[in-house]
Amino acid sequence: MKDTTGLFALPARVLHWLMAAMILAMLFIGVGMVASVSERHAWLLRIHKPLGIAILLLAVVRLAVRLHYPPPPLPADLPMPQKLAAHASHWLLYALMIAMPLVGWAMLSAGGYPVMLGDSLRLPAIFPANPIAFAVLRHLHTWLAMLLFLTVLAHMAAALYHGLIRRDGVLASMVGRRRGA
Amino acid sequence: MPESPTPKKRPHHLGAWVLIAAVPAACALAFGYVGGWLAPQRLTPKRLVDQFEANAGVHPGYRRNHAKGVCVAGYFQSSGQAAPYSMAQVFAPGQRTPVVGRFAIPGSNPYAPDSSVPIRSMALRFTQTNGQQWRTGMNSMPVFPVATPQAFYEQLQAQQPDPATGKPDPKKVAAFFAAHPETAAFRAWAKTAKPSASFATESYWSLDAFVFTGPDGQRHAVRWRMVPQSADDDGAAPTDADYLATDLRQRLSHGPLRWKLVVTLANPGDPTDDATRAWPTDRPTVDAGTLVVESEQAQDSGPCRDINYDPTVLPNGIAPSDDPLLPARSAAYADSYLRRTSEEAHLPGTASMPAKAQPEARQ
Ligand code: HEM
Ligand code: HEM
Ligand code: HEM
């Protein structure tokens, strides 16, 4: 489907902002729960697992949306390094939003835990129980989360730069206002 | 990125650049606060587990508490009598559920002599046929010394050995108990408690309260304990530092060991958030079934080694209560588990494991 509006398609925009909120929330929930010994630890963990799996499912839908509706082109006058950075960071964000939940799920499997998303909903193990794999995956979950957080910060700064300094319609294309409006 | 233009020509740009820097910076600060890096006074799982290490040193690959123990395996045979109170599959009439367990003594030194503490512990993992699990860690005492993670942390701090003597400073310990009157019931128990000669003759209490949900949706606050079906031996004096494991091996060579799982139902108003207070003895109890322990294995190679007996891993039908020790245990056990599995994996930055935990190398 050829885009003529200069905007991201509506499903892409809805998914972007919904998932932006979910992913940012997950990062805060994650670091908050492992730094707490109070009831917060328990209820944040109860949210963390189902929300993480929901992100995994939405990320798959989002990839399909992205392939179906090609995103609007970046401004023609954007310098090449910035174009490359934009594309690379978007693919990194996609990779991380899929990898994070998979690593979380795999690490619980490797730790021999039942992967419970609620009182009785249990996901199957996707990795054999193995303490060494658990340790590696558990650390990977932390380091990928830190990488995701830094990438999101840079992404946010870049979006603001487009919207406030360049005013080139890139921010508008995701917010949903037409260029020049 | 273009150079920041001079504020005189395009004044709006200065504010824009400030905003571009400030939004991510504010996010990063909030992240640092929530994650505890910017809140150094908050009690975190890491600080709790660091304190265990400060008290007993780092013993790579071992649990940071209850470090000395032995793996066991067997099954739980349900009587069906708990089924009206909890819909967990493990309580269904006639249900037999495989169990991997661990007996241990509290303390962070895996080489401590068995006579060094009067407490023994039993940890169990029940694996239901529907894949859900029930994990529990129980101690052989009727009450816990403290009610909150903060008090537990302060107790550990008070017990940290004085570098000069290698022993806890009695003044600090006394000051801790004076500041914590809730420890009275535990201290009264400890005064008469003797280190038992066997794991098999001990009762093990959940201490923390939990909530059962029955098939009718009714919720019941409960505590449970494992009541031994083995009698004391003639009381022959133990000969070595590891007499508990020796005794367990000897007893199991003659046949399985059994415990009854007795569930106590709370009355409305009984404290569920305070493990220092036992419930009145007239509360109704349910005989939920029999734990049968059939075999044992050294913890270095046994199946309990890589299990985190997190007491909040529960099947549908059992849930945590409002006891503040439970989330703290879950968080601290996860931290301890990550440290010891990282050591097993020889990850960079972790303490290295002894080639093999050899009895001769004991301190
Ligand atoms: C987008 C998805 C996810 C994000 C952004 C995320 C993020 C995080 C973060 C930041 C932490 C704290 C790490 C640390 O500071 O050490 C964490 C821990 C954790 N995450 Fe995730 N996570 C995601 C998905 C999942 C999923 C799907 C699961 C499981 C099904 C999961 C299970 C866990 C567990 C069990 C912990 C550690 C709890 C503990 O050690 O006490 N995560 N996560
Ligand atoms: C909260 C602040 C955020 C703002 C202001 C923002 C803004 C934007 C903008 C303006 C674009 C369009 C860029 C272009 O045309 O190439 C975009 C794209 C994108 N953003 Fe964000 N974003 C935010 C958060 C996030 C988060 C948390 C994620 C996920 C981890 C994310 C992932 C993406 C991805 C993958 C794209 C590429 C387009 C797509 O396939 O959806 N964004 N964002
Ligand atoms: C805030 C309070 C507590 C803290 C911080 C704490 C901490 C710990 C830690 C770090 C471990 C090692 C976990 C591992 O590496 O797998 C452990 C083991 C254990 N704890 Fe606690 N604990 C607390 C309260 C309790 C209570 C109330 C009980 C008794 C009901 C208990 C019973 C046990 C048992 C039985 C084990 C050994 C489990 C096994 O054999 O693997 N703990 N504790």
XYZ file of C-alpha atoms and ligand atoms in Angstrom:
673
model
C 0.000 0.000 0.000
C 1.572 3.271 -1.065
C 1.509 6.015 1.503
C 0.670 9.484 0.258
C -0.091 11.291 3.512
C 3.464 11.417 4.863
C 2.122 9.878 8.043
C 2.647 6.503 9.645
C -0.456 4.391 9.022
C -3.006 4.552 11.822
C -2.318 1.000 13.086
C 1.408 1.784 13.148
C 0.784 4.950 15.153
C -1.569 3.297 17.602
C 0.842 0.423 18.133
C 3.796 2.787 18.464
C 2.303 4.886 21.246
C 0.646 1.990 23.033
C 3.861 0.003 23.012
C 5.988 3.036 23.890
C 3.967 3.349 27.102
C 4.093 -0.393 27.769
C 7.821 -0.741 27.151
C 8.758 2.291 29.227
C 6.511 0.988 32.003
C 8.173 -2.443 31.776
C 11.637 -0.959 32.145
C 10.608 0.924 35.273
C 8.671 -2.031 36.667
C 11.663 -4.294 36.048
C 14.304 -2.233 37.818
C 11.825 -1.240 40.519
C 10.860 -4.784 41.441
C 14.391 -6.158 41.682
C 15.360 -3.253 43.947
C 12.515 -3.780 46.395
C 11.823 -6.215 49.219
C 8.341 -4.834 49.924
C 4.940 -5.929 48.595
C 5.853 -3.855 45.559
C 8.189 -6.656 44.543
C 5.300 -9.113 44.470
C 2.740 -7.027 42.624
C 5.190 -5.578 40.115
C 6.384 -9.086 39.249
C 2.756 -10.136 38.804
C 2.333 -7.350 36.220
C 5.767 -7.787 34.656
C 5.324 -11.255 33.205
C 1.924 -10.924 31.460
C 2.729 -7.388 30.264
C 6.040 -8.634 28.827
C 4.321 -11.433 26.940
C 1.714 -8.950 25.670
C 4.581 -6.835 24.294
C 5.950 -9.903 22.512
C 2.594 -10.562 20.833
C 2.098 -6.903 19.884
C 5.639 -6.699 18.513
C 4.849 -9.519 16.095
C 1.667 -7.738 14.982
C 3.652 -4.529 14.647
C 6.281 -6.117 12.435
C 3.519 -7.355 10.172
C 1.963 -3.879 10.094
C 5.331 -2.391 9.244
C 5.833 -4.789 6.348
C 2.302 -4.156 5.103
C 2.400 -0.348 5.373
C 5.881 0.941 4.504
C 6.737 3.878 6.760
C 6.872 7.376 5.244
C 10.351 8.251 3.949
C 12.629 10.337 6.102
C 13.076 13.936 4.910
C 15.202 14.004 1.775
C 17.540 16.621 3.206
C 18.356 14.578 6.331
C 22.123 13.934 6.360
C 23.099 10.350 5.607
C 24.565 9.584 9.072
C 21.315 10.649 10.688
C 19.287 8.525 8.271
C 21.471 5.542 9.059
C 21.185 6.197 12.790
C 17.412 6.449 12.484
C 17.079 3.161 10.619
C 19.595 1.313 12.766
C 17.984 2.482 15.992
C 14.508 1.505 14.781
C 15.661 -2.003 13.942
C 17.498 -2.195 17.259
C 14.284 -1.220 19.048
C 12.377 -3.904 17.149
C 15.042 -6.497 17.946
C 14.989 -5.601 21.639
C 11.223 -5.489 22.036
C 11.150 -9.059 20.720
C 14.310 -10.280 22.452
C 13.480 -8.943 25.918
C 10.322 -11.003 26.494
C 11.879 -14.081 24.859
C 14.908 -13.843 27.138
C 12.628 -13.322 30.168
C 10.594 -16.379 29.257
C 13.674 -18.478 28.457
C 15.460 -17.517 31.662
C 12.522 -18.564 33.836
C 12.382 -21.827 31.890
C 16.113 -22.391 32.382
C 15.750 -21.625 36.105
C 13.218 -24.444 36.380
C 10.409 -22.064 37.327
C 6.871 -22.548 36.106
C 6.211 -19.547 33.818
C 2.987 -18.314 35.382
C 1.164 -15.355 33.838
C -1.582 -15.376 36.450
C -3.015 -17.665 39.104
C -3.374 -20.575 36.745
C -2.206 -19.578 33.241
C 1.118 -21.286 32.665
C 3.291 -21.014 29.557
C 5.349 -24.026 28.510
C 9.117 -23.959 29.046
C 11.031 -22.754 25.973
C 14.427 -23.772 27.341
C 15.584 -26.866 29.261
C 16.267 -26.344 32.982
C 19.946 -25.522 33.305
C 21.585 -23.302 35.945
C 24.336 -22.054 33.668
C 21.888 -21.029 30.965
C 19.744 -19.430 33.665
C 22.621 -17.282 34.927
C 23.606 -16.183 31.423
C 20.034 -15.392 30.379
C 19.245 -13.594 33.626
C 22.237 -11.293 33.167
C 21.358 -10.888 29.490
C 17.864 -9.769 30.538
C 19.438 -6.994 32.610
C 21.993 -5.870 30.019
C 19.550 -5.896 27.122
C 17.135 -3.899 29.293
C 19.833 -1.297 29.909
C 20.606 -1.172 26.177
C 16.899 -0.814 25.439
C 16.577 2.005 27.947
C 19.539 3.923 26.504
C 18.256 3.415 22.962
C 14.813 4.681 23.969
C 16.383 7.771 25.570
C 18.349 8.528 22.404
C 15.223 7.850 20.336
C 13.222 10.283 22.454
C 15.884 12.960 22.142
C 16.013 12.425 18.383
C 12.224 12.714 18.086
C 12.291 15.977 20.030
C 15.162 17.210 17.864
C 13.071 16.545 14.749
C 10.030 18.174 16.269
C 11.618 21.209 17.900
C 14.773 22.009 15.937
C 14.389 20.608 12.452
C 10.596 20.804 12.375
C 10.720 18.465 9.421
C 7.475 16.587 9.993
C 9.084 13.424 11.387
C 7.544 13.828 14.830
C 4.274 14.848 13.216
C 4.327 11.703 11.090
C 4.119 9.604 14.251
C 1.877 11.954 16.217
C -0.541 11.943 13.292
C -0.603 15.533 12.098
C -0.022 16.139 8.409
C 3.187 17.760 7.308
C 2.939 21.517 7.326
C -0.242 21.417 9.392
C 24.106 17.286 14.714
C 24.213 20.961 13.744
C 26.014 23.308 16.087
C 23.813 24.967 18.633
C 22.948 28.310 17.092
C 23.596 31.469 19.017
C 20.670 32.293 21.267
C 20.571 35.883 19.945
C 19.623 34.970 16.406
C 17.163 32.142 17.133
C 16.290 32.368 20.796
C 13.638 29.628 20.619
C 16.379 27.078 19.867
C 18.048 27.374 23.236
C 14.875 26.359 25.023
C 14.430 23.539 22.536
C 17.899 22.152 23.148
C 17.350 22.348 26.883
C 14.143 20.397 26.498
C 15.822 17.802 24.269
C 18.421 17.213 26.950
C 16.115 17.560 29.922
C 13.452 15.042 28.926
C 15.816 12.058 28.612
C 17.787 13.271 31.639
C 14.634 13.393 33.749
C 13.751 9.889 32.562
C 17.223 8.642 33.452
C 17.011 10.188 36.919
C 13.607 8.643 37.570
C 14.985 5.299 36.361
C 17.944 5.613 38.702
C 15.681 6.358 41.615
C 13.211 3.546 40.927
C 16.104 1.132 40.355
C 17.594 2.010 43.733
C 20.922 3.349 42.420
C 19.949 6.864 43.532
C 18.240 5.673 46.721
C 21.129 4.182 48.705
C 19.194 4.008 51.967
C 16.483 1.709 50.568
C 16.606 -1.899 51.738
C 17.144 -3.927 48.575
C 17.543 -7.675 48.033
C 21.167 -7.006 47.170
C 21.861 -5.325 50.502
C 20.204 -8.189 52.390
C 22.255 -10.798 50.586
C 25.446 -8.717 50.904
C 24.879 -8.784 54.658
C 24.774 -12.602 54.677
C 28.113 -12.511 52.856
C 29.506 -9.961 55.295
C 28.590 -12.283 58.174
C 29.987 -15.539 56.830
C 32.140 -14.787 53.808
C 31.467 -15.794 50.221
C 31.177 -19.514 49.577
C 30.909 -19.750 45.802
C 28.121 -21.911 44.455
C 26.378 -22.214 47.817
C 23.144 -20.649 49.023
C 23.728 -17.400 50.890
C 21.652 -18.693 53.782
C 20.874 -22.267 54.801
C 24.102 -23.020 52.957
C 24.678 -26.482 54.429
C 22.151 -29.050 53.404
C 21.286 -32.251 51.620
C 18.911 -33.068 48.763
C 16.030 -35.505 49.188
C 13.300 -36.869 46.926
C 9.980 -38.565 47.417
C 6.309 -37.763 47.048
C 3.301 -36.293 48.771
C 0.234 -38.482 49.205
C -2.864 -36.327 49.607
C -5.550 -37.364 52.062
C -8.112 -35.213 50.293
C -9.014 -33.471 53.545
C -7.519 -30.133 52.457
C -9.334 -30.212 49.109
C -12.427 -28.314 50.387
C -10.140 -25.450 51.451
C -7.720 -25.281 48.515
C -8.304 -26.198 44.904
C -4.578 -26.873 44.387
C -4.196 -30.174 42.553
C -1.706 -31.368 45.177
C -4.601 -31.660 47.693
C -7.023 -33.600 45.470
C -8.184 -36.862 47.077
C -5.779 -39.725 46.371
C -3.389 -37.437 44.460
C 0.293 -38.375 44.569
C 2.681 -35.514 43.763
C 6.435 -35.924 43.230
C 8.622 -33.857 45.553
C 12.249 -32.703 45.390
C 13.347 -31.353 48.745
C 16.240 -30.193 50.819
C 17.097 -30.408 54.497
C 19.452 -27.741 55.791
C 20.635 -25.739 58.748
C 20.385 -21.945 58.792
C 23.555 -19.919 58.432
C 25.691 -18.899 55.477
C 28.659 -21.182 56.119
C 28.346 -24.494 54.242
C 30.945 -26.073 56.568
C 29.340 -25.118 59.891
C 29.043 -28.033 62.338
C 25.499 -29.376 62.656
C 25.508 -28.593 66.368
C 26.129 -24.878 65.765
C 22.413 -23.997 65.556
C 19.314 -25.517 67.132
C 17.258 -24.960 63.957
C 16.819 -27.308 61.010
C 14.957 -26.586 57.815
C 12.961 -28.437 55.199
C 12.383 -27.064 51.705
C 10.062 -28.760 49.229
C 9.112 -28.425 45.605
C 5.897 -30.189 44.652
C 5.390 -30.548 40.891
C 1.714 -30.969 40.076
C 0.608 -32.921 37.034
C -0.716 -29.669 35.500
C 2.814 -28.248 35.612
C 2.129 -25.758 38.382
C 4.466 -25.916 41.359
C 4.326 -25.393 45.076
C 7.598 -24.399 46.686
C 7.981 -23.955 50.403
C 10.811 -23.471 52.881
C 10.048 -24.282 56.513
C 11.997 -23.996 59.761
C 11.908 -26.209 62.860
C 10.607 -23.529 65.199
C 7.103 -22.330 65.967
C 7.755 -18.585 65.525
C 10.171 -16.397 63.578
C 12.312 -13.874 65.513
C 11.207 -10.843 63.497
C 8.188 -9.683 61.521
C 9.678 -7.434 58.845
C 12.572 -7.514 56.364
C 13.984 -4.348 57.926
C 14.169 -5.990 61.351
C 15.664 -9.114 59.778
C 18.343 -6.962 58.178
C 19.095 -5.241 61.470
C 19.368 -8.620 63.159
C 21.891 -9.779 60.559
C 23.846 -6.569 61.045
C 23.870 -7.066 64.824
C 25.149 -10.614 64.320
C 28.002 -9.632 62.011
C 31.203 -11.017 63.533
C 33.523 -8.475 65.094
C 36.800 -8.639 63.113
C 38.735 -8.601 66.401
C 37.112 -11.671 67.954
C 35.595 -13.413 64.960
C 32.351 -13.541 66.933
C 29.271 -11.319 67.027
C 29.560 -8.510 69.528
C 27.276 -9.547 72.444
C 26.542 -5.893 73.161
C 25.205 -5.318 69.660
C 23.128 -8.487 69.777
C 21.699 -7.493 73.156
C 20.942 -4.005 71.859
C 19.124 -5.503 68.889
C 16.948 -7.719 71.068
C 16.238 -4.833 73.436
C 15.078 -2.727 70.504
C 12.958 -5.592 69.163
C 10.578 -6.935 71.808
C 8.775 -8.946 69.104
C 11.710 -11.392 69.295
C 10.643 -12.481 72.831
C 8.631 -15.544 71.770
C 11.463 -16.786 69.587
C 14.039 -16.206 72.314
C 11.921 -18.106 74.827
C 11.821 -21.021 72.397
C 15.548 -20.795 71.644
C 16.428 -20.913 75.345
C 15.270 -24.506 75.638
C 15.857 -25.652 72.063
C 18.637 -28.178 71.502
C 20.196 -29.053 68.153
C 18.417 -32.261 67.208
C 20.395 -35.359 66.240
C 18.205 -35.953 63.197
C 16.290 -34.148 60.493
C 13.718 -36.931 60.674
C 12.398 -36.162 64.156
C 11.732 -32.449 63.658
C 8.559 -30.518 62.951
C 8.874 -27.851 60.267
C 6.690 -24.721 60.311
C 5.713 -22.479 57.376
C 5.817 -19.548 59.851
C 4.519 -17.177 57.187
C 0.778 -17.234 56.576
C -0.744 -18.061 53.187
C -4.208 -17.925 51.685
C -5.981 -21.034 50.436
C -8.800 -20.664 47.929
C -11.311 -23.490 47.849
C -13.270 -24.798 44.872
C -16.165 -22.665 46.161
C -14.031 -19.514 45.899
C -13.843 -19.177 49.703
C -10.543 -17.817 50.986
C -8.901 -19.187 54.132
C -5.836 -17.785 55.890
C -3.599 -20.722 56.808
C -0.250 -21.751 58.166
C 1.087 -25.278 57.924
C 3.650 -27.560 59.463
C 5.206 -30.913 58.744
C 4.844 -33.262 61.729
C 7.385 -36.114 61.889
C 6.253 -39.725 62.052
C 9.728 -40.908 63.097
C 10.690 -41.386 66.706
C 13.897 -40.254 68.356
C 16.644 -42.831 68.384
C 18.233 -43.868 71.661
C 20.041 -40.555 71.545
C 23.530 -41.888 70.841
C 25.860 -38.916 70.938
C 26.649 -37.586 67.448
C 30.246 -38.184 66.501
C 31.156 -35.740 63.735
C 30.283 -32.293 62.412
C 28.011 -33.721 59.723
C 25.952 -36.088 61.800
C 22.653 -34.927 60.294
C 23.532 -36.174 56.815
C 24.913 -39.416 58.238
C 21.772 -39.982 60.287
C 19.549 -39.244 57.294
C 21.436 -41.724 55.111
C 21.231 -44.408 57.787
C 17.529 -43.927 58.365
C 16.721 -43.915 54.644
C 18.670 -47.140 54.155
C 16.027 -48.767 56.385
C 13.077 -47.274 54.531
C 11.246 -44.029 53.728
C 10.660 -41.252 56.266
C 7.257 -39.672 56.752
C 5.716 -36.407 57.852
C 2.072 -35.411 58.160
C 1.195 -32.078 56.586
C -1.009 -30.308 59.128
C -2.750 -27.144 57.915
C -4.021 -24.688 60.532
C -7.022 -22.529 59.611
C -6.982 -19.019 61.066
C -9.875 -17.422 62.866
C -10.856 -13.994 61.630
C -8.467 -11.528 63.249
C -5.544 -13.919 63.663
C -2.388 -12.118 62.493
C -1.348 -13.097 58.965
C 1.296 -10.378 58.647
C 3.358 -11.227 61.715
C 5.466 -14.402 61.808
C 6.562 -13.653 65.382
C 3.077 -14.435 66.701
C 1.814 -18.002 66.830
C -1.931 -18.502 66.432
C -3.867 -19.800 69.438
C -3.550 -23.566 69.749
C -7.312 -24.204 69.539
C -7.513 -23.305 65.840
C -8.938 -26.027 63.613
C -6.388 -28.125 61.743
C -6.595 -30.324 58.676
C -4.456 -33.381 58.026
C -3.707 -32.723 54.344
C -1.688 -35.873 53.692
C 1.685 -37.512 54.072
C 5.093 -36.483 52.821
C 7.169 -39.559 52.037
C 10.920 -39.020 51.693
C 12.548 -41.953 49.941
C 16.098 -40.981 48.978
C 18.850 -38.496 49.632
C 21.727 -37.113 47.607
C 24.609 -34.720 48.339
C 23.689 -31.146 47.536
C 26.721 -30.612 45.267
C 25.278 -32.984 42.691
C 21.680 -33.515 43.766
C 18.576 -32.154 42.064
C 17.883 -29.610 44.827
C 21.065 -27.715 44.072
C 19.607 -25.662 41.261
C 16.195 -25.066 42.801
C 15.303 -21.729 44.337
C 12.823 -22.607 47.085
C 11.030 -19.286 46.664
C 7.970 -19.519 48.923
C 5.906 -17.387 46.540
C 6.041 -19.973 43.745
C 2.563 -21.344 44.335
C -0.098 -23.303 42.473
C -3.602 -22.029 41.837
C -5.388 -22.481 45.181
C -2.531 -21.221 47.379
C -1.516 -17.542 47.447
C 0.784 -15.389 49.562
C -0.763 -13.545 52.514
C 0.020 -9.961 53.482
C 3.046 -11.189 55.471
C 5.832 -8.695 54.611
C 8.491 -11.412 54.927
C 7.166 -13.215 51.851
C 8.029 -10.685 49.115
C 11.370 -10.056 50.848
C 12.139 -13.757 50.807
C 11.182 -14.028 47.149
C 13.403 -11.084 46.199
C 16.367 -12.143 48.342
C 16.239 -15.808 47.289
C 16.250 -14.709 43.630
C 19.350 -12.613 44.269
C 21.076 -15.461 46.123
C 20.062 -17.863 43.353
C 21.521 -15.598 40.681
C 24.797 -15.290 42.588
C 25.232 -19.003 43.057
C 24.193 -19.978 39.517
C 26.511 -17.274 38.134
C 29.323 -18.867 40.127
C 28.390 -22.274 38.770
C 28.543 -20.777 35.277
C 31.957 -19.198 36.046
C 30.705 -15.866 34.764
C 33.308 -13.108 34.844
C 33.242 -11.098 38.050
C 31.871 -13.912 40.202
C 33.773 -15.680 42.947
C 35.359 -18.861 41.605
C 34.092 -22.230 42.660
C 36.228 -24.796 44.465
C 37.056 -27.605 42.005
C 34.990 -29.871 44.211
C 33.660 -29.199 47.676
C 35.897 -31.551 49.599
C 35.301 -32.467 53.194
C 39.045 -32.226 53.920
C 38.992 -28.589 52.877
C 36.555 -27.715 55.612
C 37.429 -25.017 58.054
C 9.664 -5.908 26.892
C 9.778 -6.828 27.747
C 10.547 -6.789 29.027
C 11.293 -5.784 29.589
C 11.559 -4.394 29.024
C 11.800 -6.290 30.843
C 12.618 -5.570 31.682
C 13.134 -6.037 32.868
C 14.036 -5.323 33.707
C 14.539 -3.914 33.449
C 14.334 -6.119 34.755
C 15.264 -5.792 35.908
C 16.606 -6.314 35.577
C 17.654 -6.004 36.619
O 17.740 -4.835 37.041
O 18.396 -6.917 36.989
C 13.616 -7.352 34.596
C 13.662 -8.431 35.465
C 12.901 -9.573 35.305
N 12.089 -9.885 34.238
Fe 11.746 -8.742 32.638
N 11.364 -7.581 31.023
C 10.587 -7.917 29.946
C 9.937 -9.106 29.740
C 9.879 -10.150 30.647
C 9.130 -11.362 30.478
C 8.259 -11.700 29.288
C 9.348 -12.124 31.590
C 8.834 -13.487 31.947
C 7.882 -14.130 31.406
C 10.228 -11.383 32.460
C 10.670 -11.808 33.690
C 11.518 -11.114 34.499
C 11.983 -11.615 35.773
C 11.585 -12.946 36.418
C 12.860 -10.653 36.274
C 13.698 -10.727 37.518
C 13.046 -10.854 38.814
C 14.080 -11.091 39.901
O 15.235 -11.433 39.597
O 13.710 -10.924 41.045
N 10.539 -10.186 31.852
N 12.894 -7.288 33.425
C 8.065 8.330 24.485
C 8.729 8.909 23.609
C 8.767 8.535 22.140
C 8.680 9.432 21.139
C 8.516 10.927 21.257
C 8.777 8.683 19.903
C 8.742 9.243 18.635
C 8.873 8.569 17.442
C 8.847 9.157 16.145
C 8.678 10.640 15.861
C 9.038 8.191 15.231
C 9.102 8.345 13.739
C 10.497 8.272 13.246
C 10.599 8.168 11.727
O 9.778 8.735 10.984
O 11.530 7.494 11.262
C 9.191 6.962 15.951
C 9.410 5.744 15.368
C 9.634 4.579 16.073
N 9.620 4.431 17.446
Fe 9.256 5.889 18.791
N 8.945 7.334 20.185
C 8.944 7.216 21.548
C 9.096 6.048 22.249
C 9.355 4.826 21.671
C 9.589 3.609 22.401
C 9.577 3.452 23.946
C 9.810 2.640 21.481
C 10.062 1.172 21.699
C 10.954 0.596 22.247
C 9.733 3.234 20.169
C 9.962 2.553 18.968
C 9.897 3.123 17.728
C 10.139 2.403 16.501
C 10.510 0.915 16.401
C 9.966 3.316 15.460
C 10.095 3.043 13.957
C 8.756 3.127 13.320
C 7.908 1.920 13.512
O 8.150 0.894 12.871
O 6.970 1.969 14.325
N 9.458 4.556 20.316
N 9.092 7.218 17.324
C 13.265 -11.453 55.304
C 13.493 -12.605 55.786
C 14.353 -13.666 55.148
C 15.443 -13.539 54.338
C 16.084 -12.255 53.820
C 15.895 -14.875 53.995
C 16.968 -15.165 53.178
C 17.304 -16.395 52.692
C 18.244 -16.662 51.628
C 19.045 -15.609 50.883
C 18.265 -17.997 51.412
C 19.060 -18.749 50.336
C 18.172 -18.945 49.107
C 18.811 -19.660 47.926
O 19.950 -19.348 47.512
O 18.154 -20.561 47.341
C 17.345 -18.588 52.349
C 17.081 -19.931 52.470
C 16.089 -20.445 53.280
N 15.223 -19.760 54.103
Fe 15.152 -17.784 54.354
N 15.074 -15.782 54.605
C 14.119 -15.089 55.324
C 13.087 -15.608 56.057
C 12.809 -16.941 56.179
C 11.701 -17.498 56.897
C 10.589 -16.720 57.597
C 11.815 -18.846 56.790
C 10.961 -19.934 57.365
C 9.804 -20.186 57.241
C 12.970 -19.129 55.974
C 13.391 -20.394 55.611
C 14.386 -20.655 54.718
C 14.732 -21.984 54.288
C 14.062 -23.278 54.730
C 15.791 -21.849 53.396
C 16.543 -22.962 52.696
C 15.913 -23.299 51.405
C 16.708 -24.382 50.738
O 16.963 -25.426 51.376
O 17.080 -24.174 49.580
N 13.555 -17.962 55.622
N 16.776 -17.598 53.130
